[in-house]
Tab-separated table of C-alpha atoms in Angstrom:
chain	number	residue	atom	x	y	z
G	1	MET	CA	0.000	0.000	0.000
G	2	ASN	CA	1.180	3.482	-0.878
G	3	VAL	CA	1.042	5.963	2.014
G	4	ILE	CA	0.713	9.741	1.611
G	5	ASP	CA	-0.192	12.653	3.864
G	6	LEU	CA	-3.898	13.181	3.229
G	7	SER	CA	-4.455	15.759	5.962
G	8	LEU	CA	-5.491	18.597	3.633
G	9	TYR	CA	-6.430	17.472	0.158
G	10	LEU	CA	-7.130	20.062	-2.551
G	11	VAL	CA	-9.288	19.036	-5.502
G	12	THR	CA	-9.014	21.621	-8.269
G	13	ASP	CA	-12.135	23.221	-9.673
G	14	GLU	CA	-12.588	24.235	-13.307
G	15	ALA	CA	-10.216	27.150	-13.932
G	16	PRO	CA	-12.959	29.695	-14.749
G	17	LYS	CA	-14.605	28.968	-11.396
G	18	CYS	CA	-11.420	29.720	-9.446
G	19	ARG	CA	-10.693	33.224	-8.182
G	20	ARG	CA	-7.097	32.974	-9.338
G	21	SER	CA	-5.304	30.884	-11.950
G	22	LEU	CA	-5.158	27.180	-11.146
G	23	LEU	CA	-1.403	27.358	-10.633
G	24	GLU	CA	-1.579	30.372	-8.325
G	25	THR	CA	-4.412	28.752	-6.341
G	26	VAL	CA	-2.365	25.590	-5.900
G	27	GLN	CA	0.808	27.465	-5.006
G	28	LYS	CA	-0.888	29.522	-2.321
G	29	ALA	CA	-2.846	26.560	-0.992
G	30	VAL	CA	0.384	24.577	-0.632
G	31	ASP	CA	1.973	27.534	1.149
G	32	GLY	CA	-0.941	27.299	3.576
G	33	GLY	CA	-0.420	23.591	4.249
G	34	VAL	CA	-2.213	21.560	1.552
G	35	SER	CA	-0.606	18.105	1.605
G	36	VAL	CA	-1.907	16.573	-1.656
G	37	VAL	CA	-3.504	17.945	-4.830
G	38	GLN	CA	-5.913	16.290	-7.248
G	39	TYR	CA	-6.323	17.733	-10.739
G	40	ARG	CA	-9.974	17.362	-11.776
G	41	SER	CA	-11.445	18.672	-15.008
G	42	VAL	CA	-14.595	17.981	-16.973
G	43	ASN	CA	-12.914	19.112	-20.195
G	44	PRO	CA	-12.868	16.075	-22.529
G	45	ASP	CA	-9.889	17.442	-24.503
G	46	GLY	CA	-6.921	15.517	-23.152
G	47	GLY	CA	-4.397	17.861	-24.748
G	48	THR	CA	-5.944	20.912	-23.138
G	49	CYS	CA	-5.957	19.217	-19.738
G	50	TYR	CA	-2.388	18.042	-20.251
G	51	ARG	CA	-1.140	21.560	-20.905
G	52	GLU	CA	-3.171	22.972	-18.028
G	53	ALA	CA	-1.933	20.385	-15.539
G	54	LEU	CA	1.768	20.311	-16.491
G	55	PRO	CA	2.740	23.429	-14.485
G	56	LEU	CA	0.781	22.138	-11.483
G	57	ARG	CA	2.667	18.863	-11.663
G	58	ASP	CA	6.035	20.587	-11.922
G	59	PHE	CA	5.307	22.925	-9.033
G	60	LEU	CA	4.064	20.090	-6.818
G	61	ALA	CA	7.083	17.944	-7.648
G	62	SER	CA	9.331	20.831	-6.595
G	63	ARG	CA	7.566	20.864	-3.228
G	64	SER	CA	7.346	17.054	-2.853
G	65	ILE	CA	3.539	17.238	-2.721
G	66	PRO	CA	1.734	14.236	-4.283
G	67	PHE	CA	-0.053	15.027	-7.545
G	68	ILE	CA	-3.188	12.986	-8.278
G	69	VAL	CA	-5.265	13.008	-11.489
G	70	ASN	CA	-9.001	12.438	-11.421
G	71	ASN	CA	-10.763	9.940	-13.673
G	72	ARG	CA	-8.480	9.872	-16.726
G	73	ILE	CA	-5.782	7.253	-16.323
G	74	ASP	CA	-4.259	8.192	-19.678
G	75	LEU	CA	-3.836	11.782	-18.541
G	76	ALA	CA	-2.304	10.577	-15.269
G	77	LEU	CA	0.182	8.391	-17.149
G	78	ALA	CA	0.949	11.162	-19.648
G	79	LEU	CA	1.666	13.543	-16.762
G	80	GLU	CA	3.588	10.892	-14.813
G	81	ALA	CA	1.327	11.694	-11.876
G	82	ASP	CA	1.858	10.167	-8.456
G	83	GLY	CA	-1.599	8.661	-8.515
G	84	VAL	CA	-5.160	8.627	-9.754
G	85	HIS	CA	-8.525	9.109	-8.145
G	86	ILE	CA	-11.588	7.396	-9.587
G	87	GLY	CA	-15.288	7.321	-8.886
G	88	GLN	CA	-17.886	4.612	-9.003
G	89	ARG	CA	-18.627	5.186	-12.707
G	90	ASP	CA	-15.022	5.220	-13.859
G	91	LEU	CA	-13.029	2.277	-15.180
G	92	PRO	CA	-13.122	-0.806	-12.905
G	93	VAL	CA	-10.626	-0.734	-10.009
G	94	PRO	CA	-8.681	-3.900	-11.025
G	95	ILE	CA	-8.153	-2.525	-14.541
G	96	VAL	CA	-7.093	0.862	-13.220
G	97	ARG	CA	-4.597	-0.762	-10.859
G	98	SER	CA	-3.155	-2.815	-13.709
G	99	LEU	CA	-2.828	0.302	-15.885
G	100	ILE	CA	-1.058	2.412	-13.250
G	101	GLY	CA	1.097	-0.284	-11.658
G	102	SER	CA	1.612	-0.994	-7.968
G	103	GLN	CA	3.668	2.107	-7.134
G	104	ARG	CA	1.089	4.783	-7.932
G	105	ILE	CA	-1.539	5.905	-5.450
G	106	LEU	CA	-5.087	4.795	-6.191
G	107	GLY	CA	-7.991	6.559	-4.507
G	108	LEU	CA	-11.666	5.678	-4.863
G	109	SER	CA	-14.810	7.656	-4.071
G	110	VAL	CA	-17.504	5.962	-2.001
G	111	SER	CA	-20.818	7.436	-0.918
G	112	ASN	CA	-22.561	4.690	1.025
G	113	ALA	CA	-22.143	1.362	2.824
G	114	ALA	CA	-22.858	-0.785	-0.236
G	115	GLN	CA	-20.104	0.910	-2.209
G	116	LEU	CA	-17.731	0.563	0.728
G	117	GLN	CA	-18.394	-3.160	1.057
G	118	ALA	CA	-17.680	-3.707	-2.632
G	119	VAL	CA	-14.156	-2.255	-2.459
G	120	ASP	CA	-11.175	-4.553	-2.998
G	121	PHE	CA	-8.873	-3.006	-0.409
G	122	SER	CA	-5.860	-4.892	-1.723
G	123	LEU	CA	-5.971	-2.542	-4.718
G	124	VAL	CA	-7.005	0.812	-3.217
G	125	ASP	CA	-4.755	3.095	-1.138
G	126	TYR	CA	-7.353	5.478	0.264
G	127	LEU	CA	-11.009	6.400	0.018
G	128	GLY	CA	-12.675	9.722	-0.656
G	129	MET	CA	-15.934	9.581	1.280
G	130	GLY	CA	-18.852	11.933	0.957
G	131	PRO	CA	-20.479	14.218	0.421
G	132	VAL	CA	-20.421	14.909	4.153
G	133	PHE	CA	-22.384	18.093	3.553
G	134	PRO	CA	-24.241	19.138	0.403
G	135	THR	CA	-21.742	20.291	-2.216
G	136	VAL	CA	-21.907	22.969	-4.889
G	137	SER	CA	-18.797	21.792	-6.739
G	138	LYS	CA	-20.162	18.589	-8.231
G	139	LEU	CA	-23.331	18.045	-10.193
G	140	ASN	CA	-25.498	15.025	-9.391
G	141	ALA	CA	-23.707	14.363	-6.133
G	142	PRO	CA	-25.199	11.594	-3.931
G	143	PRO	CA	-27.107	12.482	-0.708
G	144	ALA	CA	-25.032	14.041	2.089
G	145	LEU	CA	-23.904	11.653	4.833
G	146	GLY	CA	-23.692	14.176	7.650
G	147	VAL	CA	-20.829	14.118	10.161
G	148	GLU	CA	-22.196	11.159	12.131
G	149	GLY	CA	-22.999	9.199	8.995
G	150	PHE	CA	-19.507	9.835	7.697
G	151	ALA	CA	-17.880	8.805	10.962
G	152	ALA	CA	-19.894	5.578	11.202
G	153	LEU	CA	-18.962	4.604	7.666
G	154	ALA	CA	-15.330	5.746	7.817
G	155	ALA	CA	-14.739	3.843	11.057
G	156	THR	CA	-15.287	0.553	9.224
G	157	ALA	CA	-12.842	1.255	6.381
G	158	PRO	CA	-9.486	-0.580	6.475
G	159	VAL	CA	-7.687	2.196	4.520
G	160	PRO	CA	-7.329	5.939	5.239
G	161	VAL	CA	-10.471	7.945	4.512
G	162	VAL	CA	-10.638	11.527	3.275
G	163	ALA	CA	-13.841	13.429	4.015
G	164	ILE	CA	-15.237	15.516	1.165
G	165	GLY	CA	-18.301	17.604	0.423
G	166	GLY	CA	-19.249	21.082	1.552
G	167	LEU	CA	-16.439	21.372	4.101
G	168	ASN	CA	-15.250	24.660	5.572
G	169	ALA	CA	-13.047	25.344	8.598
G	170	GLU	CA	-15.790	24.799	11.173
G	171	ARG	CA	-17.147	21.671	9.520
G	172	ALA	CA	-13.608	20.323	9.034
G	173	ARG	CA	-13.146	20.628	12.798
G	174	GLN	CA	-16.347	18.650	13.379
G	175	VAL	CA	-15.164	15.896	11.049
G	176	ARG	CA	-11.697	15.764	12.601
G	177	ALA	CA	-13.221	15.558	16.053
G	178	THR	CA	-14.734	12.173	15.162
G	179	GLY	CA	-11.231	10.723	14.834
G	180	THR	CA	-12.233	8.766	11.730
G	181	ALA	CA	-10.816	10.976	8.952
G	182	ALA	CA	-7.238	10.805	7.690
G	183	GLY	CA	-7.879	14.119	6.022
G	184	ILE	CA	-10.200	16.750	4.679
G	185	ALA	CA	-10.747	17.359	0.965
G	186	VAL	CA	-12.004	20.660	-0.375
G	187	VAL	CA	-12.713	22.260	-3.710
G	188	SER	CA	-14.427	25.625	-3.405
G	189	ALA	CA	-13.176	26.331	0.142
G	190	LEU	CA	-9.746	26.868	-1.431
G	191	CYS	CA	-10.378	27.527	-5.133
G	192	GLY	CA	-12.988	30.141	-4.277
G	193	ALA	CA	-11.054	31.706	-1.401
G	194	GLU	CA	-9.806	35.282	-1.460
G	195	ASP	CA	-6.602	34.044	0.197
G	196	PRO	CA	-6.063	30.298	-0.406
G	197	ALA	CA	-3.060	30.163	1.961
G	198	ALA	CA	-5.035	31.630	4.861
G	199	ALA	CA	-8.000	29.417	3.986
G	200	ALA	CA	-5.756	26.334	4.052
G	201	ARG	CA	-4.340	27.308	7.446
G	202	ALA	CA	-7.859	27.789	8.774
G	203	LEU	CA	-8.904	24.360	7.488
G	204	LEU	CA	-5.946	22.795	9.320
G	205	ALA	CA	-6.395	24.730	12.568
V	1	MET	CA	3.843	0.961	-39.396
V	2	ASN	CA	0.709	-0.999	-38.660
V	3	VAL	CA	-1.427	-1.732	-41.723
V	4	ILE	CA	-5.184	-2.365	-41.657
V	5	ASP	CA	-7.986	-2.436	-44.187
V	6	LEU	CA	-9.482	1.065	-43.967
V	7	SER	CA	-11.841	0.726	-46.927
V	8	LEU	CA	-15.055	1.148	-44.936
V	9	TYR	CA	-14.561	2.633	-41.489
V	10	LEU	CA	-17.495	2.829	-39.082
V	11	VAL	CA	-17.352	5.400	-36.285
V	12	THR	CA	-20.041	4.672	-33.713
V	13	ASP	CA	-22.512	7.370	-32.743
V	14	GLU	CA	-23.960	7.830	-29.254
V	15	ALA	CA	-26.225	4.837	-28.622
V	16	PRO	CA	-29.441	6.880	-28.270
V	17	LYS	CA	-28.863	8.380	-31.712
V	18	CYS	CA	-28.569	4.969	-33.385
V	19	ARG	CA	-31.635	3.265	-34.816
V	20	ARG	CA	-30.590	-0.042	-33.306
V	21	SER	CA	-28.395	-1.031	-30.376
V	22	LEU	CA	-24.723	-0.272	-30.890
V	23	LEU	CA	-23.900	-3.972	-31.045
V	24	GLU	CA	-26.591	-4.752	-33.590
V	25	THR	CA	-25.571	-1.768	-35.707
V	26	VAL	CA	-21.968	-2.935	-35.692
V	27	GLN	CA	-22.891	-6.564	-36.423
V	28	LYS	CA	-25.021	-5.661	-39.416
V	29	ALA	CA	-22.537	-3.101	-40.692
V	30	VAL	CA	-19.780	-5.722	-40.571
V	31	ASP	CA	-22.042	-8.158	-42.404
V	32	GLY	CA	-22.306	-5.477	-45.089
V	33	GLY	CA	-18.556	-5.068	-45.404
V	34	VAL	CA	-17.313	-2.619	-42.769
V	35	SER	CA	-13.567	-3.276	-42.397
V	36	VAL	CA	-12.748	-1.365	-39.198
V	37	VAL	CA	-14.774	0.048	-36.293
V	38	GLN	CA	-14.026	2.980	-34.017
V	39	TYR	CA	-15.856	3.285	-30.711
V	40	ARG	CA	-16.525	6.962	-30.011
V	41	SER	CA	-18.484	8.291	-27.053
V	42	VAL	CA	-18.812	11.655	-25.360
V	43	ASN	CA	-19.804	9.988	-22.086
V	44	PRO	CA	-17.099	10.896	-19.524
V	45	ASP	CA	-17.867	7.823	-17.387
V	46	GLY	CA	-15.129	5.370	-18.276
V	47	GLY	CA	-16.895	2.450	-16.628
V	48	THR	CA	-20.068	3.019	-18.609
V	49	CYS	CA	-18.098	3.217	-21.850
V	50	TYR	CA	-16.119	0.126	-20.901
V	51	ARG	CA	-19.250	-1.947	-20.387
V	52	GLU	CA	-20.844	-0.570	-23.558
V	53	ALA	CA	-17.792	-1.273	-25.709
V	54	LEU	CA	-16.888	-4.748	-24.386
V	55	PRO	CA	-19.447	-6.643	-26.519
V	56	LEU	CA	-18.399	-4.666	-29.590
V	57	ARG	CA	-14.798	-5.602	-28.980
V	58	ASP	CA	-15.622	-9.277	-28.520
V	59	PHE	CA	-17.773	-9.410	-31.635
V	60	LEU	CA	-15.145	-7.631	-33.737
V	61	ALA	CA	-12.394	-9.926	-32.457
V	62	SER	CA	-14.499	-12.917	-33.499
V	63	ARG	CA	-14.652	-11.474	-37.024
V	64	SER	CA	-11.011	-10.297	-37.104
V	65	ILE	CA	-12.120	-6.699	-37.623
V	66	PRO	CA	-9.833	-4.072	-36.047
V	67	PHE	CA	-11.364	-2.299	-33.048
V	68	ILE	CA	-10.262	1.294	-32.470
V	69	VAL	CA	-11.121	3.537	-29.497
V	70	ASN	CA	-11.499	7.282	-29.883
V	71	ASN	CA	-9.771	9.796	-27.645
V	72	ARG	CA	-9.444	7.851	-24.386
V	73	ILE	CA	-6.194	5.899	-24.313
V	74	ASP	CA	-7.042	4.449	-20.911
V	75	LEU	CA	-10.279	3.013	-22.269
V	76	ALA	CA	-8.411	1.602	-25.275
V	77	LEU	CA	-5.873	-0.080	-22.996
V	78	ALA	CA	-8.595	-1.348	-20.647
V	79	LEU	CA	-10.416	-2.885	-23.627
V	80	GLU	CA	-7.193	-4.190	-25.165
V	81	ALA	CA	-8.241	-2.435	-28.354
V	82	ASP	CA	-6.294	-2.808	-31.590
V	83	GLY	CA	-5.725	0.907	-31.750
V	84	VAL	CA	-6.708	4.440	-30.876
V	85	HIS	CA	-7.856	7.435	-32.833
V	86	ILE	CA	-7.118	10.925	-31.578
V	87	GLY	CA	-7.910	14.469	-32.648
V	88	GLN	CA	-5.968	17.685	-32.554
V	89	ARG	CA	-7.087	18.525	-29.010
V	90	ASP	CA	-6.316	15.125	-27.513
V	91	LEU	CA	-3.109	14.086	-25.777
V	92	PRO	CA	0.052	14.796	-27.819
V	93	VAL	CA	0.909	12.151	-30.445
V	94	PRO	CA	4.334	11.177	-28.998
V	95	ILE	CA	2.799	10.588	-25.576
V	96	VAL	CA	-0.067	8.573	-27.045
V	97	ARG	CA	2.361	6.422	-29.004
V	98	SER	CA	4.422	5.785	-25.878
V	99	LEU	CA	1.288	4.823	-23.925
V	100	ILE	CA	-0.041	2.375	-26.537
V	101	GLY	CA	3.267	0.871	-27.690
V	102	SER	CA	4.426	0.278	-31.247
V	103	GLN	CA	2.052	-2.560	-32.114
V	104	ARG	CA	-1.245	-0.720	-31.786
V	105	ILE	CA	-2.743	1.333	-34.576
V	106	LEU	CA	-2.647	5.099	-34.116
V	107	GLY	CA	-4.922	7.300	-36.204
V	108	LEU	CA	-5.013	11.095	-36.143
V	109	SER	CA	-7.637	13.548	-37.382
V	110	VAL	CA	-6.464	16.432	-39.571
V	111	SER	CA	-8.617	19.159	-41.082
V	112	ASN	CA	-6.215	21.399	-42.975
V	113	ALA	CA	-2.725	21.730	-44.481
V	114	ALA	CA	-1.152	23.211	-41.346
V	115	GLN	CA	-2.288	20.267	-39.234
V	116	LEU	CA	-1.050	17.847	-41.904
V	117	GLN	CA	2.401	19.433	-42.002
V	118	ALA	CA	2.729	19.161	-38.224
V	119	VAL	CA	2.227	15.373	-38.170
V	120	ASP	CA	5.136	13.140	-37.164
V	121	PHE	CA	4.486	10.317	-39.619
V	122	SER	CA	6.920	8.003	-37.875
V	123	LEU	CA	4.336	7.739	-35.087
V	124	VAL	CA	0.994	7.758	-36.943
V	125	ASP	CA	-0.424	4.842	-38.955
V	126	TYR	CA	-3.230	6.605	-40.782
V	127	LEU	CA	-5.066	9.906	-40.966
V	128	GLY	CA	-8.744	10.698	-40.723
V	129	MET	CA	-9.241	13.733	-42.959
V	130	GLY	CA	-12.255	15.967	-43.104
V	131	PRO	CA	-14.941	16.959	-42.887
V	132	VAL	CA	-15.226	16.448	-46.657
V	133	PHE	CA	-18.846	17.573	-46.485
V	134	PRO	CA	-20.639	19.316	-43.626
V	135	THR	CA	-21.373	16.820	-40.868
V	136	VAL	CA	-24.241	16.471	-38.449
V	137	SER	CA	-22.508	13.923	-36.209
V	138	LYS	CA	-19.923	16.169	-34.602
V	139	LEU	CA	-20.381	19.513	-32.920
V	140	ASN	CA	-17.958	22.333	-33.705
V	141	ALA	CA	-16.542	20.533	-36.726
V	142	PRO	CA	-14.044	22.522	-38.843
V	143	PRO	CA	-15.057	23.901	-42.289
V	144	ALA	CA	-15.755	21.275	-44.980
V	145	LEU	CA	-12.892	20.595	-47.421
V	146	GLY	CA	-14.987	19.531	-50.398
V	147	VAL	CA	-13.961	16.598	-52.587
V	148	GLU	CA	-11.268	18.532	-54.455
V	149	GLY	CA	-9.885	20.058	-51.276
V	150	PHE	CA	-9.758	16.623	-49.679
V	151	ALA	CA	-8.018	15.078	-52.689
V	152	ALA	CA	-5.391	17.834	-52.890
V	153	LEU	CA	-4.582	17.461	-49.202
V	154	ALA	CA	-4.747	13.649	-49.086
V	155	ALA	CA	-2.435	13.325	-52.108
V	156	THR	CA	0.406	14.852	-50.072
V	157	ALA	CA	0.069	12.531	-47.061
V	158	PRO	CA	2.682	9.767	-46.682
V	159	VAL	CA	0.267	7.472	-44.792
V	160	PRO	CA	-3.180	6.098	-45.742
V	161	VAL	CA	-5.971	8.652	-45.490
V	162	VAL	CA	-9.581	7.974	-44.561
V	163	ALA	CA	-12.153	10.509	-45.742
V	164	ILE	CA	-14.796	11.536	-43.215
V	165	GLY	CA	-17.642	14.008	-42.948
V	166	GLY	CA	-21.127	13.928	-44.424
V	167	LEU	CA	-20.437	10.948	-46.689
V	168	ASN	CA	-23.179	8.839	-48.271
V	169	ALA	CA	-22.985	6.310	-51.108
V	170	GLU	CA	-22.888	8.894	-53.915
V	171	ARG	CA	-20.368	11.130	-52.149
V	172	ALA	CA	-18.234	8.122	-51.229
V	173	ARG	CA	-18.040	7.308	-54.949
V	174	GLN	CA	-16.881	10.854	-55.676
V	175	VAL	CA	-14.170	10.627	-53.032
V	176	ARG	CA	-13.005	7.190	-54.216
V	177	ALA	CA	-12.840	8.458	-57.798
V	178	THR	CA	-10.062	10.862	-56.782
V	179	GLY	CA	-7.809	7.884	-56.019
V	180	THR	CA	-6.501	9.582	-52.878
V	181	ALA	CA	-8.535	7.863	-50.153
V	182	ALA	CA	-7.598	4.555	-48.550
V	183	GLY	CA	-11.123	4.436	-47.203
V	184	ILE	CA	-14.362	6.091	-46.297
V	185	ALA	CA	-15.462	6.740	-42.726
V	186	VAL	CA	-19.092	7.198	-41.757
V	187	VAL	CA	-21.144	7.720	-38.651
V	188	SER	CA	-24.776	8.472	-39.371
V	189	ALA	CA	-24.788	6.817	-42.817
V	190	LEU	CA	-24.603	3.491	-40.945
V	191	CYS	CA	-25.757	4.214	-37.391
V	192	GLY	CA	-28.846	5.993	-38.705
V	193	ALA	CA	-29.587	3.498	-41.482
V	194	GLU	CA	-32.727	1.365	-41.552
V	195	ASP	CA	-30.573	-1.514	-42.815
V	196	PRO	CA	-26.894	-1.015	-41.865
V	197	ALA	CA	-25.778	-4.059	-43.920
V	198	ALA	CA	-27.400	-2.759	-47.093
V	199	ALA	CA	-26.096	0.731	-46.365
V	200	ALA	CA	-22.560	-0.627	-45.975
V	201	ARG	CA	-22.806	-2.506	-49.272
V	202	ALA	CA	-24.004	0.674	-50.982
V	203	LEU	CA	-21.104	2.652	-49.532
V	204	LEU	CA	-18.664	0.086	-50.921
V	205	ALA	CA	-20.308	-0.228	-54.346
C-alpha cells in the first residue's frame, strides 16, 4: 500500500470557477499547508488538460507534494502523476490498478455502505468519502452523509479515509473531532477563497 | 507501421442516436462489409463506456475486424483495443504512441494543411481527414474541405488517409474516384440506417 499525507487534500475546480489561476491557487494553498492535490477537469480534450496540468505537476514535484489526477488514467500516465482518483462510474478498479502499476496511489470515491463493502482493499490506497455536507462543486452528487454518517462509515474502512463535500473550517473541525478521517478534501473552500493560503491554514487549525 | 484495411470505417454514434443497439448496428454493418470500427463516445464515465464497448470488442475480435477507441487511451488499454484514434485537441501524439506501444494502430484527425504538415508520420499509422462535407454527427466541426480540397490534401500525405464528414454512397463514390482515399469513414450513414448491412454494401459499391 502506498502511504501519503492526506491531511489537507485540494481538488481543483474548473479554472474559470477559481478566483485565481489554477497554478496560483495551488501554489498559495500549498503555502498554507495543503498536503496533496488532485487535478480534476470535466474538459474532454486531453491535450488541453495536459497543458493545463503540467505546471501544477512541476510545481508540486518541486515541493514534494503528491499530484493525483481524477478519472483519466491516460492523462495521469501522460503527466507521470503520483496517482489517480476514480469514482464509481469510472473504469473498474482492477483494470485501473493494472494500468497504473503498484507504485502509484489509487484513490476511490464511495458514498454509502454498499459501495464501501464492494471495495477490494488490496488494490485501493485510500477512500474519498462523501459528500459529508451538500456540495456545490459537483453536479449530481449523492445524498449528504452528515458528520455522524460519515464517521460511522469511515470507522469501518481498512484504509485511510478523506472526508469531502461542503467542508469549511468549522465543519472540518467537526469531522476531525470524530477521529475517523485521515484528512479533509475541499474544492471551493480553497479555489474560491480570497486568500487560499489563509483558507488552508484555517482548514488545518 | 501498422497496416489495416481502412476501406469502410465505421465510427459509432452515441447509442441513443442509433436506430438499433450499438452492437446490432456494428454486427449488421460488418455483415455489409465494414472493415474497421471505431468506438466513439462523449460519455465521460469510463466504466459506462467500458461496459458498452466490451461486446463490440468481442464481436469484432471474433470477425477479425480491427477495433479502435477514440480519444481515451485508458479506455483503449482497458479494452485491449487494436488501436486508438485521436484528434488535434487530444493528448500529444508522442505521448499517445508511448502509452499504446508500437504494435497498436494510431490514427489522427487532420482538417487542414497546417495540421497535416505538423504530423510526425513516424508515429501515426493513418489519418482521418475531413470533414469532406458538412457533418451532423460532430459539434464544432471545422469547415468542410470539399472533394477537391480533400483530394489535394490527401495526395500529399505519406500514410493512408480515410475521408470523413457527411459521406453517403454517392459522395463516397466521388471521393473514391479521386484515387486519394484509402477508405471512407461514416457515422450516421450506418448508425442511422434502416438496414446497416445494405447501407454498408451501398457505400462500398
